[in-house]
């Protein structure tokens, strides 16, 4: 990014501001510093670029979340948020998307930029085992894809589109409004810059047709609920050969019968008998890695105590190492006793001194002291 000034400060917004407040603030600042209103003023031009850059990040929920977490490092090469900077579309595009029409008058007059196809979303469920190991799977999606007959041009094979005479291929026409020069899409070519006299019969001049595509999705090990996978160029095809949008795969991890997950840590609640809790023992837990993990249970363990197996949790997404497996003990009181078992427990109770369960003894002593004080 071109500046290290805080984006919220640039847009004069609180960090808790909603999208509407951020957009309103950008509109005000963009109008104030727009180069057409401050011809020749380098400071205003720099300020306009800075607020446009800030708005490009904060208007996008994904980029904003990355910025809130990592700051400017999220958009630097190798930064924690990843990939924000390369999506930056340019200050004029941002201004146009907010105000609905772009204020021209700065020269250039190039051809209208081809309108990119729409991005698509696909929701996919994976099991916790699949999230652990990763997987490659095929999906089918219905999209508007490039027409095979005209190869996306929209023109009948053997013919080609001609330059629009109204806008001379720019795709936009200009009109003077006060001291602004306002550009609008050309009414003849609808902003394409070209006119098709003999359209393709299969796509009717659109350059795209509806298709069902089969795609391979590689799910990496360590994905979590809400992880997003981007398939570049697999979204809707752009009109008349314009670039296609992207397909975003949103992952949802199914609930597991044994394990719960928090980041890279796996949790399991495991009941043990009260005799094992009193005398100690061992516990075998099957892991998602296919191994059986042996955990030693110390004598006198209580409900809620956690035992940790290092490195037996979820793998780090696109990283190295794994989290831990945490087993939370739940001591189970027997509900069905044989007469012999009951007899033995009665004998045990007769030998109790209170030292066997110091927490219980301490609680009742404290309780007695509270009421005695009253």
Short mmCIF file of C-alpha atoms in Angstrom, two decimals:
data_model
loop_
_atom_site.label_atom_id
_atom_site.label_comp_id
_atom_site.label_asym_id
_atom_site.label_seq_id
_atom_site.Cartn_x
_atom_site.Cartn_y
_atom_site.Cartn_z
CA UNK A 1 0.00 0.00 0.00
CA UNK A 2 1.14 3.50 -0.70
CA UNK A 3 0.60 4.95 2.79
CA UNK A 4 0.91 3.84 6.37
CA UNK A 5 -1.65 6.30 7.75
CA UNK A 6 -4.51 4.55 9.55
CA UNK A 7 -7.38 4.03 7.11
CA UNK A 8 -10.03 4.94 9.67
CA UNK A 9 -8.24 8.24 10.36
CA UNK A 10 -8.04 8.94 6.62
CA UNK A 11 -11.81 8.50 6.28
CA UNK A 12 -12.44 10.33 9.57
CA UNK A 13 -14.39 7.34 10.93
CA UNK A 14 -14.42 5.37 14.16
CA UNK A 15 -13.21 1.77 13.93
CA UNK A 16 -16.74 0.68 14.84
CA UNK A 17 -18.34 2.62 11.96
CA UNK A 18 -20.74 0.66 9.77
CA UNK A 19 -20.56 0.44 5.97
CA UNK A 20 -23.02 3.31 5.48
CA UNK A 21 -21.00 5.72 7.61
CA UNK A 22 -17.77 4.76 5.84
CA UNK A 23 -19.32 5.26 2.41
CA UNK A 24 -20.83 8.62 3.36
CA UNK A 25 -17.51 9.84 4.73
CA UNK A 26 -15.70 8.72 1.58
CA UNK A 27 -18.19 10.54 -0.65
CA UNK A 28 -17.61 13.77 1.23
CA UNK A 29 -13.81 13.49 1.20
CA UNK A 30 -13.62 12.32 -2.42
CA UNK A 31 -15.65 15.31 -3.57
CA UNK A 32 -13.48 17.61 -1.48
CA UNK A 33 -10.13 16.36 -2.81
CA UNK A 34 -11.07 15.28 -6.34
CA UNK A 35 -8.42 16.48 -8.85
CA UNK A 36 -11.06 18.10 -11.05
CA UNK A 37 -11.91 20.47 -8.21
CA UNK A 38 -8.26 21.04 -7.28
CA UNK A 39 -6.49 21.25 -10.64
CA UNK A 40 -2.72 21.22 -10.27
CA UNK A 41 -2.77 20.68 -6.50
CA UNK A 42 -0.49 17.73 -5.77
CA UNK A 43 -1.52 17.58 -2.11
CA UNK A 44 -5.20 17.21 -3.00
CA UNK A 45 -4.40 14.54 -5.58
CA UNK A 46 -2.38 12.59 -3.02
CA UNK A 47 -5.16 12.96 -0.47
CA UNK A 48 -7.74 11.75 -3.00
CA UNK A 49 -5.65 8.67 -3.74
CA UNK A 50 -5.16 7.98 -0.04
CA UNK A 51 -8.86 8.15 0.89
CA UNK A 52 -9.73 6.06 -2.19
CA UNK A 53 -7.22 3.44 -1.14
CA UNK A 54 -8.63 3.42 2.40
CA UNK A 55 -12.18 3.08 1.11
CA UNK A 56 -11.22 0.21 -1.20
CA UNK A 57 -10.15 -1.77 1.88
CA UNK A 58 -12.81 -0.76 4.39
CA UNK A 59 -15.79 -1.20 2.03
CA UNK A 60 -14.95 -4.88 1.59
CA UNK A 61 -15.83 -7.02 4.66
CA UNK A 62 -13.02 -9.51 3.96
CA UNK A 63 -10.35 -6.83 3.45
CA UNK A 64 -11.62 -4.83 6.43
CA UNK A 65 -11.43 -7.89 8.70
CA UNK A 66 -7.87 -8.55 7.53
CA UNK A 67 -6.91 -4.89 8.06
CA UNK A 68 -8.48 -4.81 11.55
CA UNK A 69 -6.44 -7.87 12.48
CA UNK A 70 -3.10 -7.27 10.76
CA UNK A 71 -3.09 -3.60 9.79
CA UNK A 72 -1.18 -2.60 6.65
CA UNK A 73 0.81 -5.84 6.83
CA UNK A 74 -2.30 -7.68 5.61
CA UNK A 75 -1.77 -6.27 2.11
CA UNK A 76 1.99 -6.50 1.84
CA UNK A 77 3.65 -9.40 0.06
CA UNK A 78 3.49 -12.38 2.42
CA UNK A 79 1.39 -10.45 4.95
CA UNK A 80 -0.99 -12.14 7.37
CA UNK A 81 -4.21 -11.14 5.66
CA UNK A 82 -3.08 -12.10 2.22
CA UNK A 83 -4.05 -10.97 -1.20
CA UNK A 84 -5.71 -7.65 -0.53
CA UNK A 85 -3.48 -5.37 -2.53
CA UNK A 86 -3.68 -7.18 -5.83
CA UNK A 87 -7.45 -6.74 -5.87
CA UNK A 88 -7.14 -2.94 -5.76
CA UNK A 89 -9.02 -1.65 -8.77
CA UNK A 90 -7.85 1.94 -9.09
CA UNK A 91 -9.06 5.24 -7.67
CA UNK A 92 -11.29 6.19 -10.60
CA UNK A 93 -13.12 2.86 -10.43
CA UNK A 94 -13.78 3.32 -6.72
CA UNK A 95 -15.04 6.88 -7.19
CA UNK A 96 -17.31 5.77 -10.03
CA UNK A 97 -18.76 2.88 -8.03
CA UNK A 98 -19.74 5.22 -5.20
CA UNK A 99 -21.06 8.18 -7.21
CA UNK A 100 -22.63 6.19 -10.05
CA UNK A 101 -20.90 8.24 -12.76
CA UNK A 102 -17.27 9.17 -13.13
CA UNK A 103 -16.10 12.79 -13.20
CA UNK A 104 -13.81 13.06 -16.19
CA UNK A 105 -11.96 16.01 -17.67
CA UNK A 106 -8.42 14.77 -16.92
CA UNK A 107 -7.58 13.70 -20.45
CA UNK A 108 -6.73 10.18 -21.52
CA UNK A 109 -10.00 9.24 -23.19
CA UNK A 110 -9.05 5.56 -23.47
CA UNK A 111 -11.33 2.72 -24.42
CA UNK A 112 -13.92 1.72 -21.87
CA UNK A 113 -12.56 -1.04 -19.62
CA UNK A 114 -14.28 -4.38 -20.25
CA UNK A 115 -16.84 -5.20 -17.59
CA UNK A 116 -15.72 -8.21 -15.59
CA UNK A 117 -18.09 -11.12 -15.03
CA UNK A 118 -19.79 -11.56 -11.67
CA UNK A 119 -18.25 -13.56 -8.84
CA UNK A 120 -20.12 -16.66 -7.69
CA UNK A 121 -20.48 -18.41 -4.33
CA UNK A 122 -20.66 -22.15 -3.68
CA UNK A 123 -21.23 -23.62 -0.19
CA UNK A 124 -19.58 -26.96 0.50
CA UNK A 125 -19.82 -29.26 3.53
CA UNK A 126 -16.83 -31.29 4.70
CA UNK A 127 -16.43 -33.70 7.60
CA UNK A 128 -13.96 -33.02 10.38
CA UNK A 129 -11.87 -35.92 9.07
CA UNK A 130 -11.78 -34.29 5.62
CA UNK A 131 -10.85 -30.97 7.20
CA UNK A 132 -8.02 -32.79 9.00
CA UNK A 133 -6.56 -34.63 6.01
CA UNK A 134 -7.65 -32.37 3.13
CA UNK A 135 -9.33 -33.70 0.00
CA UNK A 136 -9.83 -33.19 -3.71
CA UNK A 137 -13.45 -33.26 -4.82
CA UNK A 138 -15.51 -32.41 -7.87
CA UNK A 139 -18.43 -29.99 -7.89
CA UNK A 140 -20.90 -28.96 -10.58
CA UNK A 141 -21.95 -25.33 -10.98
CA UNK A 142 -24.34 -23.57 -13.34
CA UNK A 143 -22.66 -20.52 -14.85
CA UNK A 144 -22.75 -18.17 -17.80
CA UNK A 145 -19.66 -19.34 -19.70
CA UNK A 146 -17.93 -18.08 -22.81
CA UNK A 147 -19.81 -18.95 -26.01
CA UNK A 148 -17.93 -21.65 -27.93
CA UNK A 149 -19.37 -20.51 -31.27
CA UNK A 150 -18.13 -16.92 -31.26
CA UNK A 151 -15.43 -17.41 -28.59
CA UNK A 152 -16.94 -14.66 -26.49
CA UNK A 153 -16.95 -11.92 -29.12
CA UNK A 154 -20.73 -11.86 -29.51
CA UNK A 155 -20.38 -11.57 -33.29
CA UNK A 156 -21.45 -14.18 -35.82
CA UNK A 157 -18.49 -16.33 -36.94
CA UNK A 158 -16.80 -14.70 -39.92
CA UNK A 159 -17.84 -11.21 -38.81
CA UNK A 160 -16.60 -8.86 -36.14
CA UNK A 161 -17.78 -5.95 -34.07
CA UNK A 162 -17.17 -2.41 -35.31
CA UNK A 163 -16.13 0.65 -33.35
CA UNK A 164 -19.06 2.65 -32.02
CA UNK A 165 -19.24 5.97 -33.89
CA UNK A 166 -21.08 7.72 -31.09
CA UNK A 167 -18.28 7.36 -28.55
CA UNK A 168 -15.41 6.46 -30.92
CA UNK A 169 -14.86 3.23 -29.02
CA UNK A 170 -14.45 4.88 -25.62
CA UNK A 171 -17.66 3.38 -24.27
CA UNK A 172 -18.55 6.69 -22.62
CA UNK A 173 -19.76 10.10 -23.63
CA UNK A 174 -19.09 13.35 -21.80
CA UNK A 175 -21.32 16.19 -20.78
CA UNK A 176 -20.47 19.49 -19.08
CA UNK A 177 -22.22 20.16 -15.76
CA UNK A 178 -20.97 23.36 -14.18
CA UNK A 179 -17.24 22.99 -13.59
CA UNK A 180 -17.53 19.17 -13.75
CA UNK A 181 -17.15 17.05 -16.87
CA UNK A 182 -19.37 14.02 -16.28
CA UNK A 183 -18.90 10.77 -18.15
CA UNK A 184 -21.80 8.38 -18.74
CA UNK A 185 -22.07 5.04 -20.57
CA UNK A 186 -22.62 5.51 -24.27
CA UNK A 187 -26.36 5.07 -25.06
CA UNK A 188 -25.61 3.44 -28.43
CA UNK A 189 -23.16 0.68 -27.43
CA UNK A 190 -24.18 0.58 -23.72
CA UNK A 191 -20.59 1.18 -22.70
CA UNK A 192 -19.03 -1.62 -24.77
CA UNK A 193 -17.26 0.70 -27.20
CA UNK A 194 -18.25 -1.58 -30.07
CA UNK A 195 -21.39 -2.32 -32.04
CA UNK A 196 -22.31 -5.77 -33.36
CA UNK A 197 -24.21 -5.62 -36.64
CA UNK A 198 -24.52 -9.40 -37.07
CA UNK A 199 -24.75 -11.06 -33.63
CA UNK A 200 -23.93 -14.70 -32.91
CA UNK A 201 -27.04 -16.86 -33.12
CA UNK A 202 -26.14 -19.04 -30.13
CA UNK A 203 -25.49 -16.31 -27.56
CA UNK A 204 -27.48 -13.50 -29.25
CA UNK A 205 -24.54 -11.14 -29.15
CA UNK A 206 -23.80 -11.59 -25.44
CA UNK A 207 -20.67 -13.66 -25.93
CA UNK A 208 -21.76 -16.06 -23.18
CA UNK A 209 -24.24 -18.90 -22.70
CA UNK A 210 -25.57 -20.87 -19.72
CA UNK A 211 -23.58 -24.03 -18.99
CA UNK A 212 -23.04 -26.61 -16.27
CA UNK A 213 -19.36 -26.98 -15.43
CA UNK A 214 -17.59 -29.68 -13.41
CA UNK A 215 -14.68 -28.32 -11.39
CA UNK A 216 -12.09 -29.89 -9.10
CA UNK A 217 -11.73 -28.27 -5.68
CA UNK A 218 -8.60 -28.98 -3.65
CA UNK A 219 -9.45 -28.60 0.03
CA UNK A 220 -6.20 -28.18 2.01
CA UNK A 221 -5.64 -29.84 5.37
CA UNK A 222 -6.57 -27.67 8.35
CA UNK A 223 -9.55 -25.78 6.91
CA UNK A 224 -12.12 -24.47 9.37
CA UNK A 225 -15.72 -23.29 9.33
CA UNK A 226 -15.97 -20.34 6.93
CA UNK A 227 -12.66 -20.97 5.16
CA UNK A 228 -12.90 -19.53 1.65
CA UNK A 229 -11.28 -21.07 -1.43
CA UNK A 230 -11.00 -18.90 -4.54
CA UNK A 231 -11.12 -20.41 -8.02
CA UNK A 232 -9.89 -17.61 -10.27
CA UNK A 233 -11.80 -17.14 -13.52
CA UNK A 234 -14.43 -19.77 -12.73
CA UNK A 235 -17.26 -17.31 -12.06
CA UNK A 236 -19.61 -15.73 -14.60
CA UNK A 237 -18.05 -14.97 -17.98
CA UNK A 238 -17.83 -11.28 -18.81
CA UNK A 239 -19.93 -9.94 -21.71
CA UNK A 240 -18.35 -10.02 -25.18
CA UNK A 241 -15.07 -11.60 -24.12
CA UNK A 242 -14.56 -9.57 -20.95
CA UNK A 243 -12.70 -11.35 -18.10
CA UNK A 244 -14.66 -13.88 -16.06
CA UNK A 245 -15.36 -13.42 -12.38
CA UNK A 246 -14.15 -15.78 -9.67
CA UNK A 247 -15.85 -18.66 -7.89
CA UNK A 248 -15.61 -18.63 -4.10
CA UNK A 249 -16.03 -21.91 -2.22
CA UNK A 250 -17.24 -21.38 1.36
CA UNK A 251 -16.54 -24.39 3.57
CA UNK A 252 -18.77 -25.63 6.38
CA UNK A 253 -17.46 -28.30 8.76
CA UNK A 254 -20.00 -30.87 9.97
CA UNK A 255 -20.35 -31.58 13.70
CA UNK A 256 -18.33 -34.57 14.89
CA UNK A 257 -19.62 -37.32 17.18
CA UNK A 258 -16.59 -37.15 19.51
CA UNK A 259 -14.52 -34.05 18.90
CA UNK A 260 -15.20 -30.35 19.14
CA UNK A 261 -12.80 -27.86 17.65
CA UNK A 262 -11.39 -24.48 18.60
CA UNK A 263 -8.81 -23.32 16.10
CA UNK A 264 -6.23 -26.09 15.87
CA UNK A 265 -7.19 -27.62 19.23
CA UNK A 266 -9.45 -30.67 19.39
CA UNK A 267 -11.57 -31.24 22.51
CA UNK A 268 -13.20 -34.46 23.68
CA UNK A 269 -15.33 -35.01 26.80
CA UNK A 270 -14.62 -38.51 28.09
CA UNK A 271 -16.49 -40.22 30.98
CA UNK A 272 -14.50 -42.50 33.30
CA UNK A 273 -15.63 -44.68 36.21
CA UNK A 274 -15.28 -43.37 39.74
CA UNK A 275 -12.92 -46.25 40.58
CA UNK A 276 -10.59 -45.27 37.72
CA UNK A 277 -10.80 -41.68 38.90
CA UNK A 278 -9.88 -42.73 42.44
CA UNK A 279 -7.19 -45.30 41.62
CA UNK A 280 -5.83 -43.92 38.35
CA UNK A 281 -5.38 -45.75 35.08
CA UNK A 282 -5.03 -45.08 31.38
CA UNK A 283 -7.26 -43.99 28.53
CA UNK A 284 -7.10 -44.78 24.80
CA UNK A 285 -8.41 -42.15 22.40
CA UNK A 286 -8.53 -42.68 18.61
CA UNK A 287 -7.20 -39.59 16.85
CA UNK A 288 -8.16 -38.12 13.50
CA UNK A 289 -4.61 -38.90 12.40
CA UNK A 290 -5.40 -42.63 12.60
CA UNK A 291 -3.26 -43.21 15.69
CA UNK A 292 -4.49 -44.31 19.10
CA UNK A 293 -3.34 -41.92 21.81
CA UNK A 294 -2.70 -43.30 25.30
CA UNK A 295 -3.31 -40.87 28.14
CA UNK A 296 -2.33 -41.56 31.74
CA UNK A 297 -5.04 -40.84 34.30
CA UNK A 298 -3.56 -39.81 37.64
CA UNK A 299 -5.17 -41.14 40.83
CA UNK A 300 -7.68 -38.75 42.34
CA UNK A 301 -8.55 -36.97 39.10
CA UNK A 302 -11.70 -34.82 39.24
CA UNK A 303 -14.45 -33.93 36.78
CA UNK A 304 -13.37 -31.05 34.57
CA UNK A 305 -9.67 -31.89 34.69
CA UNK A 306 -8.06 -31.69 31.25
CA UNK A 307 -5.42 -34.01 29.85
CA UNK A 308 -3.42 -32.77 26.87
CA UNK A 309 -1.78 -34.72 24.05
CA UNK A 310 0.63 -32.41 22.22
CA UNK A 311 0.52 -32.36 18.43
CA UNK A 312 -2.57 -34.57 18.10
CA UNK A 313 -4.94 -31.76 17.11
CA UNK A 314 -5.75 -30.15 13.76
CA UNK A 315 -2.96 -29.30 11.33
CA UNK A 316 -2.11 -25.64 10.82
CA UNK A 317 -3.73 -24.42 7.60
CA UNK A 318 -1.02 -23.82 4.97
CA UNK A 319 1.55 -23.98 7.73
CA UNK A 320 3.63 -26.42 9.74
CA UNK A 321 2.78 -28.40 12.85
CA UNK A 322 -0.49 -29.27 14.54
CA UNK A 323 -2.51 -28.23 17.54
CA UNK A 324 -3.23 -30.35 20.62
CA UNK A 325 -5.83 -32.91 21.62
CA UNK A 326 -7.44 -31.98 24.94
CA UNK A 327 -9.46 -34.59 26.83
CA UNK A 328 -11.80 -33.28 29.52
CA UNK A 329 -12.56 -35.84 32.21
CA UNK A 330 -16.09 -36.46 33.45
CA UNK A 331 -16.26 -38.78 36.45
CA UNK A 332 -19.35 -40.98 36.22
CA UNK A 333 -21.13 -42.02 39.41
CA UNK A 334 -22.47 -45.61 39.19
CA UNK A 335 -26.25 -45.90 39.00
CA UNK A 336 -26.63 -49.70 39.02
CA UNK A 337 -24.78 -51.60 41.77
CA UNK A 338 -24.83 -55.28 42.64
CA UNK A 339 -25.43 -56.24 46.26
CA UNK A 340 -21.75 -57.12 46.62
CA UNK A 341 -20.63 -53.78 45.21
CA UNK A 342 -23.00 -51.95 47.54
CA UNK A 343 -21.65 -53.94 50.48
CA UNK A 344 -18.08 -53.03 49.61
CA UNK A 345 -18.97 -49.37 49.27
CA UNK A 346 -20.70 -49.42 52.64
CA UNK A 347 -17.53 -50.89 54.12
CA UNK A 348 -15.51 -48.13 52.47
CA UNK A 349 -17.81 -45.45 53.87
CA UNK A 350 -17.33 -46.85 57.38
CA UNK A 351 -13.60 -46.33 57.04
CA UNK A 352 -13.80 -42.76 55.71
CA UNK A 353 -12.13 -40.08 57.81
CA UNK A 354 -12.86 -37.10 55.56
CA UNK A 355 -9.28 -36.78 54.43
CA UNK A 356 -10.08 -38.79 51.30
CA UNK A 357 -12.09 -35.89 49.85
CA UNK A 358 -10.51 -32.66 51.14
CA UNK A 359 -12.62 -30.43 48.91
CA UNK A 360 -15.87 -31.81 50.34
CA UNK A 361 -14.55 -31.63 53.89
CA UNK A 362 -13.39 -28.08 53.38
CA UNK A 363 -16.71 -27.01 51.87
CA UNK A 364 -18.82 -28.29 54.75
CA UNK A 365 -16.40 -26.85 57.28
CA UNK A 366 -16.69 -23.48 55.56
CA UNK A 367 -20.48 -23.81 55.45
CA UNK A 368 -20.58 -24.58 59.16
CA UNK A 369 -18.41 -21.58 59.89
CA UNK A 370 -20.67 -19.24 57.89
CA UNK A 371 -23.83 -20.22 59.76
CA UNK A 372 -22.05 -20.32 63.13
CA UNK A 373 -21.00 -16.70 62.60
CA UNK A 374 -24.64 -15.69 62.25
#
